[in-house]
Coordinates of C-alpha atoms and ligand atoms in Angstrom, one line a residue:
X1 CA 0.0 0.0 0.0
X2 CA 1.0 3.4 -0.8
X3 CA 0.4 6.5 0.9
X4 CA -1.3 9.6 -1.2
X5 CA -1.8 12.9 0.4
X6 CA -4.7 14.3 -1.4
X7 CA -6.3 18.3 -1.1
X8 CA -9.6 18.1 -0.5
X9 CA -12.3 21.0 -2.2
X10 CA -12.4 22.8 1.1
X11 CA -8.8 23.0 0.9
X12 CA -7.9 20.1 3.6
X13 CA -4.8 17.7 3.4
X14 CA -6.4 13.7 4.0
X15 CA -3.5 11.1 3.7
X16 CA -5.1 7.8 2.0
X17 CA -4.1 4.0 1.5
X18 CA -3.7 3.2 -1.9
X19 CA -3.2 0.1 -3.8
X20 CA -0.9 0.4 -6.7
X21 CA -1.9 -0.7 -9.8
X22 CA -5.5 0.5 -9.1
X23 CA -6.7 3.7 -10.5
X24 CA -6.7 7.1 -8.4
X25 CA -10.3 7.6 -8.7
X26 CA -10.6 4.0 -6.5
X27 CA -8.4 5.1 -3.5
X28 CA -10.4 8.2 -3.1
X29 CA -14.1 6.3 -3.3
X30 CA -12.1 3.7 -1.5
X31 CA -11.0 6.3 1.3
X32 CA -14.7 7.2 1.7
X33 CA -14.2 10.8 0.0
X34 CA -17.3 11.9 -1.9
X35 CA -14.9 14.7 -4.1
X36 CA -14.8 13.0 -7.0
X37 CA -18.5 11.8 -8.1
X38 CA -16.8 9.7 -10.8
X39 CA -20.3 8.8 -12.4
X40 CA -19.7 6.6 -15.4
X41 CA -17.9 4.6 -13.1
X42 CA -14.4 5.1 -14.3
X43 CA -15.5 4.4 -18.5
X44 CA -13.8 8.0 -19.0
X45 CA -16.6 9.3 -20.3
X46 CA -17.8 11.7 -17.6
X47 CA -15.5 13.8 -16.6
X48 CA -16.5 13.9 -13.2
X49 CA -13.2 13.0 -11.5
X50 CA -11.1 15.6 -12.4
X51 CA -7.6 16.2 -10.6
X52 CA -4.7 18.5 -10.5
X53 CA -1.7 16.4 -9.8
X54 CA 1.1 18.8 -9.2
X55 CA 5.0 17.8 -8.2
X56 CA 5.3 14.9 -10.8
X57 CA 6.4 14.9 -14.5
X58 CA 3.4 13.9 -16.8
X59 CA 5.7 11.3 -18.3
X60 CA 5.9 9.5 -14.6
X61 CA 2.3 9.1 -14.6
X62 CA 0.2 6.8 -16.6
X63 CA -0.1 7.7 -20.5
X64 CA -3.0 10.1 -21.0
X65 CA -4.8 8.2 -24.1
X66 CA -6.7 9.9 -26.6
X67 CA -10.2 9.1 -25.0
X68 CA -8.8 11.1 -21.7
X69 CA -7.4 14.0 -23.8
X70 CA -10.6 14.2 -25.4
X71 CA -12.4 14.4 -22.3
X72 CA -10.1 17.1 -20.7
X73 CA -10.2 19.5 -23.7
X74 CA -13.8 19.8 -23.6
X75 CA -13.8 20.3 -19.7
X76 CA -10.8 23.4 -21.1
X77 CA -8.7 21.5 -18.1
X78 CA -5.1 23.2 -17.5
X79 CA -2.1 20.8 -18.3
X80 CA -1.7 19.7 -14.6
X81 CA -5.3 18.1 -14.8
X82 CA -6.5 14.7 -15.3
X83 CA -8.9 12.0 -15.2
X84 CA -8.6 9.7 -11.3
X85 CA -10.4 7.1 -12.8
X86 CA -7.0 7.1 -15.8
X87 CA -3.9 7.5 -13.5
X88 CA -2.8 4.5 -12.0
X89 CA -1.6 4.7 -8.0
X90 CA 2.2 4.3 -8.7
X91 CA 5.1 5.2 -6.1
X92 CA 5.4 8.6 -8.4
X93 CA 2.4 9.5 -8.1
X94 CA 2.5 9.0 -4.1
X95 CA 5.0 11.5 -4.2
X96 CA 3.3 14.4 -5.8
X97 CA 0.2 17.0 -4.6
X98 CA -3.7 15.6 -5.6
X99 CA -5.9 18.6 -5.6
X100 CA -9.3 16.8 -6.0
X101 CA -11.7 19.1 -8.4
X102 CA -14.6 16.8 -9.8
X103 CA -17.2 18.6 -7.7
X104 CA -15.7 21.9 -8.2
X105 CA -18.0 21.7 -11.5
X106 CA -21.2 21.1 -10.2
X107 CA -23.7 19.5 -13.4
X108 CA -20.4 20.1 -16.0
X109 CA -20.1 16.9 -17.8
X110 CA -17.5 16.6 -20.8
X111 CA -20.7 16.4 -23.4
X112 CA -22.9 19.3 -22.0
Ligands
FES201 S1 -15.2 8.6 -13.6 FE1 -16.1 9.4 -15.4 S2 -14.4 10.2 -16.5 FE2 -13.5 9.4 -14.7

C-alpha cells in the first residue's frame, strides 16, 4: 500500500491507502471521500473525477490516451489536470500534490 496525500475542495490535506496498480479515482471512493463523483464509473466518459496532480512529470504518470485528452479539452482543463479514474496509484504519483476538483464543477459533464 501506498500512501497519497490528497487536497480536499475545502482545501484540507487527508492522507489515503492506496493500492498500486488501481486507479486514483478508487483510492479516493475507496477512502470514503465523496470529491470525485466519478459517475460513469471510471469508462472515462464523464468527466467527473477531475484532478490536479502537481509535483510529478506527466511522463511519470500513466499515458494520457486519446479518449482522456478528449475528455479534458472539452472540460478546457489546465495541463496539470487529469482524469482519477486514468492514473494508476504508482510510487510517483505518491510523491506528488492531488488537488481533487470533480465537484468543483457542479452539473459540468465533458458532453454538456
Ligand atoms: S469517472 Fe467518469 S471520467 Fe472518470
Amino acid at each position: 500500500m501506498l500512501r497519497l496525500a490528497l487536497i480536499l475542495p475545502n482545501g484540507d490535506v487527508r492522507e489515503v491507502q492506496a493500492e498500486p496498480g488501481f486507479s486514483l479515482l478508487v483510492a479516493v471512493q475507496d477512502a470514503g471521500i465523496d470529491a470525485l463523483p466519478g459517475v460513469c464509473n471510471g469508462c472515462c466518459s464523464c468527466g467527473t473525477c477531475l484532478v490536479r496532480i502537481d509535483q510529478v512529470s506527466e511522463q511519470d504518470l500513466s499515458p494520457c490516451y486519446p479518449g482522456e485528452q478528449q475528455i479534458l479539452a472539452k472540460l478546457s482543463a489546465g495541463e496539470k489536470n487529469r482524469l482519477a479514474c486514468q492514473v494508476m496509484v504508482s510510487s510517483t504519483l505518491a510523491g506528488g500534490q492531488i488537488t481533487l476538483l470533480g465537484k468543483s464543477r457542479p452539473g459540468k459533464h465533458a458532453g454538456d
